[in-house]
Amino acid sequence: MKIVALGCDKSGYPALLKWGEKNASPFEEVKLFSLPCLGLLTEEAIFRTLENSDALLLAGCPLDSCHNQNGSRGAYLKVKKVNALLQEAAIPKKVAVAFVTADKIGEIEKVSQELFWGEKNDNS
Amino acid sequence: MTKLLWLVDNPLLLPDFWLEKMEKEKGWKIEIRDRESKVLNFIDYDRIFILGDSLSFTRERLSLLAYEWKVNPSKIQVFPWEEVKIVFPQSFFSILEQFIAQSLAKPLAPLVAERVVPENKVLVLPQASQTLDQALKEKGIETVVAPSSTLRREGINFHLFPSGDTVGAVVVSPPEEITPPVSFSSEVEDTRKLVDLKFMEKEIEKKDFRGETIIFLLPKRGVTEKEWLQTFYLSRLLAKRDRAEIFVLVEEVLVAGENLEKEYRQARSCGVIFEKVTFSSLFAQPTLDMRGIEVEFTTERDRLKRKIKADWLVSLPERNVLPFDLAPFFDSDRIEEAILPLANPNLSSFSPGIEGIFVSLPGEEKNLVQVIEKYLTQGIVRERGRVEVNEEKCILCLTCLRTCPWRAVAIEKERKKTRVNWELCHLCGLCASFCPAHAIEIKGLSFEDWLSPVSLGGEK
Amino acid sequence: MIIAERKPIKEIFQFLLPGEKVLVLGCGTCVTVCMAGGEKEARELASLFRLKGWKSWDFTVERQCEAEFNLKAKEEIAKVDTVVSLACGVGVQTLADCFPEKKIFPGLNTTFMGMPVEQGLWEERCWGCGNCILHLFDYVCPVTRCAKSLLNGPCGGSKDGKCEVTPDRDCAWQLIYDRLRKKNKLETLFSIQPPRDWSTSRYGGQRKMVREDVRL
Ligand code: SF4
Ligand code: SF4
Ligand code: SF4
Ligand code: SF4
């Protein structure tokens, strides 16, 4: 499974780097990028990223302490919408978002595991 | 010949043979400097790359560097070296080459990083405490005490109407006002029956609330969707499972959202009573036996006064909130009052750390004044030209105005065109990502830039 | 303003044949403002089609309800087999008139005429009944906002200020009452509204307007 991981400058990206360092990723390949804030994401951007990858993992500040107040929330809403669209369209790809702080990466591990095993769970 | 500068923490990373190869093959003249060393002239370089420690180079810091170096901020690129080191050491050079080629291929946006300094004057709202007043005087900061009813923002300064004063910062003091819209006396708190949602959530699993009366208080603004869901869920559970009597006092119910309407209806059908009240007229006092709280309120529906003895009063967790009616003041310059999106849940009344707005806590005045002085003399560094609205595409839908968390978007009064105040913008991109006409461009940071980026992957 | 929402993706997919080239045509006025069919949504849908394996791209015109604007999309439309139009019903019909030989699919369900109450929330305000009587009801339209279009309301089902048909909507008659009471004009409600001539509304067949003064 090849995924793209995207984090915000403030917390997501540092956390993703830590996660990479721990080598805990279950994925075949992780492409890593940073953004000033997850608020920059659009649904189109998510779809276009998925054209070249199997899943997209987003990491941003926790919902109630987002540096830009609504940046993470915006991303959360978009992820929800995109996932619903993907499911409706029966496209076996997925987006997940983890809300983390720079030094707490447990959430990324959890979300990435879900992302990785998700399909199996769905079938059972 | 393209001149590139690399600022590295370890010069050994980029060996001479590679530099020569690049110069011969690509025509890139690459110079290497230690990150700490002083480079006198940054202007000559076509691109400046910073290698390593990429996490500490946030947007704000890069803007500051661009300002200090007097270069176009979009010339500065940070190469996430740590990541390459971790996952894919072999192909480091080819990745580097790709990275440079891509950065060079991107056209430079006409950006300038500028320092904007606010007016050296503060407005204290609604009144300065003595210590604060003294501390401000000591530093020679001129103060204005709110004489007016209107405060508008233009750039980073605030204009007071009708007096016409301009101030650079606003201090909210005294701090009593920074509690949630409903404040309770200490006696009410002494009953230990004033709790927040989180407490209720924990308690509900252990305790039976059979036959008790529970009041939920939810103000109009600043309640997150999650908190609404939680309220609906908890109240329903309490009413159904424990047959408790539940009142939810609100100014407005939020039902526009996923599942919200459903949960709301379910709660209502379980017998939860939702009552619209004006919070300013809400009054609470402990019951005589101190075992509960007596809440008095006027319903908006029939203007009847009601008094309810509650065994529990559930409120929102405490947080910093601007005094309710002050919140609209902190908006950016808008077309007219009428367009203030007051009922907009995206604009919370919390102090979001907007530049120029300070909250004075007791005992902290001295420190605060130092911060204010620093802000007033140094101002902030921002990038002019980074966010641009394509006026031809914009259809004035006001989405950007409603979504910007920093209130940086304005509609120009005369021209009726959308404008982003670069002094206030934090480059979060929310406006651009919500704009239905695709009219806002964040130069050099839009997703087209990272959709074809270098591959850093390859583990396992 | 006209409010619309996107049709379920499955419904749109059913219309498209495998391997077709698809153009998603956005409309840059009403449906952009209500975030259903502007350039952003057109791009979004086109990228979703691409993800599903169709060759697809997007284009947006100012207003699909005017033939002149549609002609701007001529070249783009010539390149594809199917057009998914993200305009309201008016726009789709105009588009179909402009390009009669093309397969066109209405990508939106046109829902109502209304206004954004706040970010992300739209409400119906007018039916276009053809004979406006707002001034009698303190500017709350009973035709639209009362589920039963009662002109001599309220009915017996109004509860807690909410409508009995859809309990999350305000009862229009409660609103009218409240607003009139605030203005101390409750007596206007004593006058009984006579039966209305609904022929100016949808019940009189398709409506048509000729304005001799502006016709050249
Ligand atoms: S969101 Fe876009 S179209 Fe709407 S007002 Fe802002 S710039 Fe204009
Ligand atoms: S980028 Fe963010 S801060 Fe800047 S104007 Fe847009 S929404 Fe506001
Ligand atoms: S086609 Fe429909 S949505 Fe587009 S401008 Fe015309 S009326 Fe509005
Ligand atoms: S009375 Fe008729 S025209 Fe007037 S607002 Fe109601 S539906 Fe529209």
mmCIF file of N, CA and C in Angstrom, chain B residues 128-174:
data_model
loop_
_atom_site.group_PDB
_atom_site.id
_atom_site.type_symbol
_atom_site.label_atom_id
_atom_site.label_comp_id
_atom_site.label_asym_id
_atom_site.label_seq_id
_atom_site.Cartn_x
_atom_site.Cartn_y
_atom_site.Cartn_z
ATOM 1 N N ALA B 128 -8.995 49.826 32.726
ATOM 2 C CA ALA B 128 -7.720 49.282 33.189
ATOM 3 C C ALA B 128 -7.705 49.178 34.702
ATOM 4 N N SER B 129 -7.161 48.081 35.198
ATOM 5 C CA SER B 129 -6.972 47.997 36.642
ATOM 6 C C SER B 129 -5.789 48.897 36.989
ATOM 7 N N GLN B 130 -5.639 49.183 38.266
ATOM 8 C CA GLN B 130 -4.595 50.137 38.636
ATOM 9 C C GLN B 130 -3.207 49.651 38.266
ATOM 10 N N THR B 131 -2.967 48.382 38.577
ATOM 11 C CA THR B 131 -1.636 47.846 38.293
ATOM 12 C C THR B 131 -1.344 47.901 36.801
ATOM 13 N N LEU B 132 -2.334 47.578 36.009
ATOM 14 C CA LEU B 132 -2.125 47.587 34.569
ATOM 15 C C LEU B 132 -1.860 49.006 34.097
ATOM 16 N N ASP B 133 -2.638 49.924 34.610
ATOM 17 C CA ASP B 133 -2.497 51.319 34.232
ATOM 18 C C ASP B 133 -1.090 51.800 34.531
ATOM 19 N N GLN B 134 -0.621 51.453 35.747
ATOM 20 C CA GLN B 134 0.704 51.881 36.164
ATOM 21 C C GLN B 134 1.778 51.269 35.275
ATOM 22 N N ALA B 135 1.646 49.986 35.061
ATOM 23 C CA ALA B 135 2.652 49.287 34.262
ATOM 24 C C ALA B 135 2.728 49.887 32.869
ATOM 25 N N LEU B 136 1.592 50.229 32.300
ATOM 26 C CA LEU B 136 1.579 50.825 30.963
ATOM 27 C C LEU B 136 2.238 52.199 30.991
ATOM 28 N N LYS B 137 1.946 52.954 32.048
ATOM 29 C CA LYS B 137 2.519 54.302 32.157
ATOM 30 C C LYS B 137 4.029 54.243 32.257
ATOM 31 N N GLU B 138 4.501 53.281 33.078
ATOM 32 C CA GLU B 138 5.944 53.142 33.250
ATOM 33 C C GLU B 138 6.656 52.971 31.927
ATOM 34 N N LYS B 139 6.037 52.226 31.060
ATOM 35 C CA LYS B 139 6.670 51.962 29.758
ATOM 36 C C LYS B 139 6.402 53.090 28.769
ATOM 37 N N GLY B 140 5.655 54.062 29.192
ATOM 38 C CA GLY B 140 5.368 55.181 28.302
ATOM 39 C C GLY B 140 4.417 54.847 27.183
ATOM 40 N N ILE B 141 3.544 53.888 27.429
ATOM 41 C CA ILE B 141 2.568 53.550 26.392
ATOM 42 C C ILE B 141 1.294 54.337 26.635
ATOM 43 N N GLU B 142 0.895 55.060 25.641
ATOM 44 C CA GLU B 142 -0.299 55.882 25.778
ATOM 45 C C GLU B 142 -1.541 55.002 25.783
ATOM 46 N N THR B 143 -2.475 55.309 26.664
ATOM 47 C CA THR B 143 -3.684 54.492 26.692
ATOM 48 C C THR B 143 -4.912 55.321 26.369
ATOM 49 N N VAL B 144 -5.883 54.643 25.795
ATOM 50 C CA VAL B 144 -7.176 55.246 25.527
ATOM 51 C C VAL B 144 -8.183 54.366 26.236
ATOM 52 N N VAL B 145 -9.129 54.961 26.899
ATOM 53 C CA VAL B 145 -10.171 54.145 27.517
ATOM 54 C C VAL B 145 -11.417 54.247 26.664
ATOM 55 N N ALA B 146 -12.016 53.100 26.420
ATOM 56 C CA ALA B 146 -13.105 53.005 25.447
ATOM 57 C C ALA B 146 -14.129 54.134 25.533
ATOM 58 N N PRO B 147 -14.037 55.077 24.636
ATOM 59 C CA PRO B 147 -15.011 56.150 24.674
ATOM 60 C C PRO B 147 -16.116 55.930 23.653
ATOM 61 N N SER B 148 -15.995 54.887 22.880
ATOM 62 C CA SER B 148 -16.853 54.844 21.700
ATOM 63 C C SER B 148 -17.596 53.528 21.614
ATOM 64 N N SER B 149 -18.427 53.436 20.660
ATOM 65 C CA SER B 149 -19.201 52.221 20.515
ATOM 66 C C SER B 149 -18.696 51.362 19.364
ATOM 67 N N THR B 150 -17.926 51.925 18.518
ATOM 68 C CA THR B 150 -17.501 51.147 17.353
ATOM 69 C C THR B 150 -15.986 51.086 17.256
ATOM 70 N N LEU B 151 -15.534 49.922 16.907
ATOM 71 C CA LEU B 151 -14.114 49.697 16.753
ATOM 72 C C LEU B 151 -13.944 48.930 15.461
ATOM 73 N N ARG B 152 -13.194 49.471 14.561
ATOM 74 C CA ARG B 152 -12.992 48.775 13.289
ATOM 75 C C ARG B 152 -11.513 48.535 13.084
ATOM 76 N N ARG B 153 -11.255 47.542 12.305
ATOM 77 C CA ARG B 153 -9.868 47.229 12.059
ATOM 78 C C ARG B 153 -9.475 47.608 10.640
ATOM 79 N N GLU B 154 -8.320 48.217 10.518
ATOM 80 C CA GLU B 154 -7.794 48.495 9.187
ATOM 81 C C GLU B 154 -6.347 48.086 9.247
ATOM 82 N N GLY B 155 -5.971 47.062 8.501
ATOM 83 C CA GLY B 155 -4.624 46.556 8.655
ATOM 84 C C GLY B 155 -4.466 46.069 10.081
ATOM 85 N N ILE B 156 -3.330 46.408 10.712
ATOM 86 C CA ILE B 156 -3.169 45.912 12.068
ATOM 87 C C ILE B 156 -3.608 46.934 13.105
ATOM 88 N N ASN B 157 -4.065 48.080 12.665
ATOM 89 C CA ASN B 157 -4.522 49.094 13.615
ATOM 90 C C ASN B 157 -6.033 49.037 13.814
ATOM 91 N N PHE B 158 -6.445 49.529 14.964
ATOM 92 C CA PHE B 158 -7.883 49.633 15.246
ATOM 93 C C PHE B 158 -8.277 51.102 15.188
ATOM 94 N N HIS B 159 -9.405 51.371 14.578
ATOM 95 C CA HIS B 159 -9.916 52.736 14.562
ATOM 96 C C HIS B 159 -11.123 52.818 15.460
ATOM 97 N N LEU B 160 -11.145 53.859 16.256
ATOM 98 C CA LEU B 160 -12.274 54.047 17.158
ATOM 99 C C LEU B 160 -13.213 55.081 16.570
ATOM 100 N N PHE B 161 -14.474 54.759 16.570
ATOM 101 C CA PHE B 161 -15.466 55.724 16.114
ATOM 102 C C PHE B 161 -16.366 56.103 17.281
ATOM 103 N N PRO B 162 -16.873 57.317 17.383
ATOM 104 C CA PRO B 162 -16.651 58.411 16.439
ATOM 105 C C PRO B 162 -15.429 59.264 16.743
ATOM 106 N N SER B 163 -14.653 58.908 17.802
ATOM 107 C CA SER B 163 -13.575 59.822 18.192
ATOM 108 C C SER B 163 -12.474 59.911 17.137
ATOM 109 N N GLY B 164 -12.342 58.878 16.312
ATOM 110 C CA GLY B 164 -11.341 58.939 15.267
ATOM 111 C C GLY B 164 -9.949 58.530 15.714
ATOM 112 N N ASP B 165 -9.819 58.083 16.966
ATOM 113 C CA ASP B 165 -8.512 57.632 17.449
ATOM 114 C C ASP B 165 -8.075 56.359 16.741
ATOM 115 N N THR B 166 -6.771 56.200 16.656
ATOM 116 C CA THR B 166 -6.236 54.954 16.116
ATOM 117 C C THR B 166 -5.354 54.332 17.178
ATOM 118 N N VAL B 167 -5.591 53.063 17.461
ATOM 119 C CA VAL B 167 -4.734 52.385 18.422
ATOM 120 C C VAL B 167 -4.126 51.149 17.787
ATOM 121 N N GLY B 168 -2.993 50.744 18.336
ATOM 122 C CA GLY B 168 -2.309 49.599 17.772
ATOM 123 C C GLY B 168 -2.677 48.303 18.455
ATOM 124 N N ALA B 169 -3.191 48.391 19.672
ATOM 125 C CA ALA B 169 -3.494 47.170 20.399
ATOM 126 C C ALA B 169 -4.693 47.381 21.310
ATOM 127 N N VAL B 170 -5.327 46.289 21.649
ATOM 128 C CA VAL B 170 -6.462 46.345 22.553
ATOM 129 C C VAL B 170 -6.174 45.417 23.718
ATOM 130 N N VAL B 171 -6.335 45.909 24.909
ATOM 131 C CA VAL B 171 -6.158 45.052 26.083
ATOM 132 C C VAL B 171 -7.522 44.854 26.726
ATOM 133 N N VAL B 172 -7.908 43.612 26.898
ATOM 134 C CA VAL B 172 -9.167 43.339 27.559
ATOM 135 C C VAL B 172 -8.899 43.162 29.044
ATOM 136 N N SER B 173 -9.508 44.009 29.813
ATOM 137 C CA SER B 173 -9.285 44.006 31.261
ATOM 138 C C SER B 173 -10.511 44.638 31.898
ATOM 139 N N PRO B 174 -11.007 44.238 33.028
ATOM 140 C CA PRO B 174 -10.442 43.218 33.892
ATOM 141 C C PRO B 174 -10.808 41.815 33.419
#
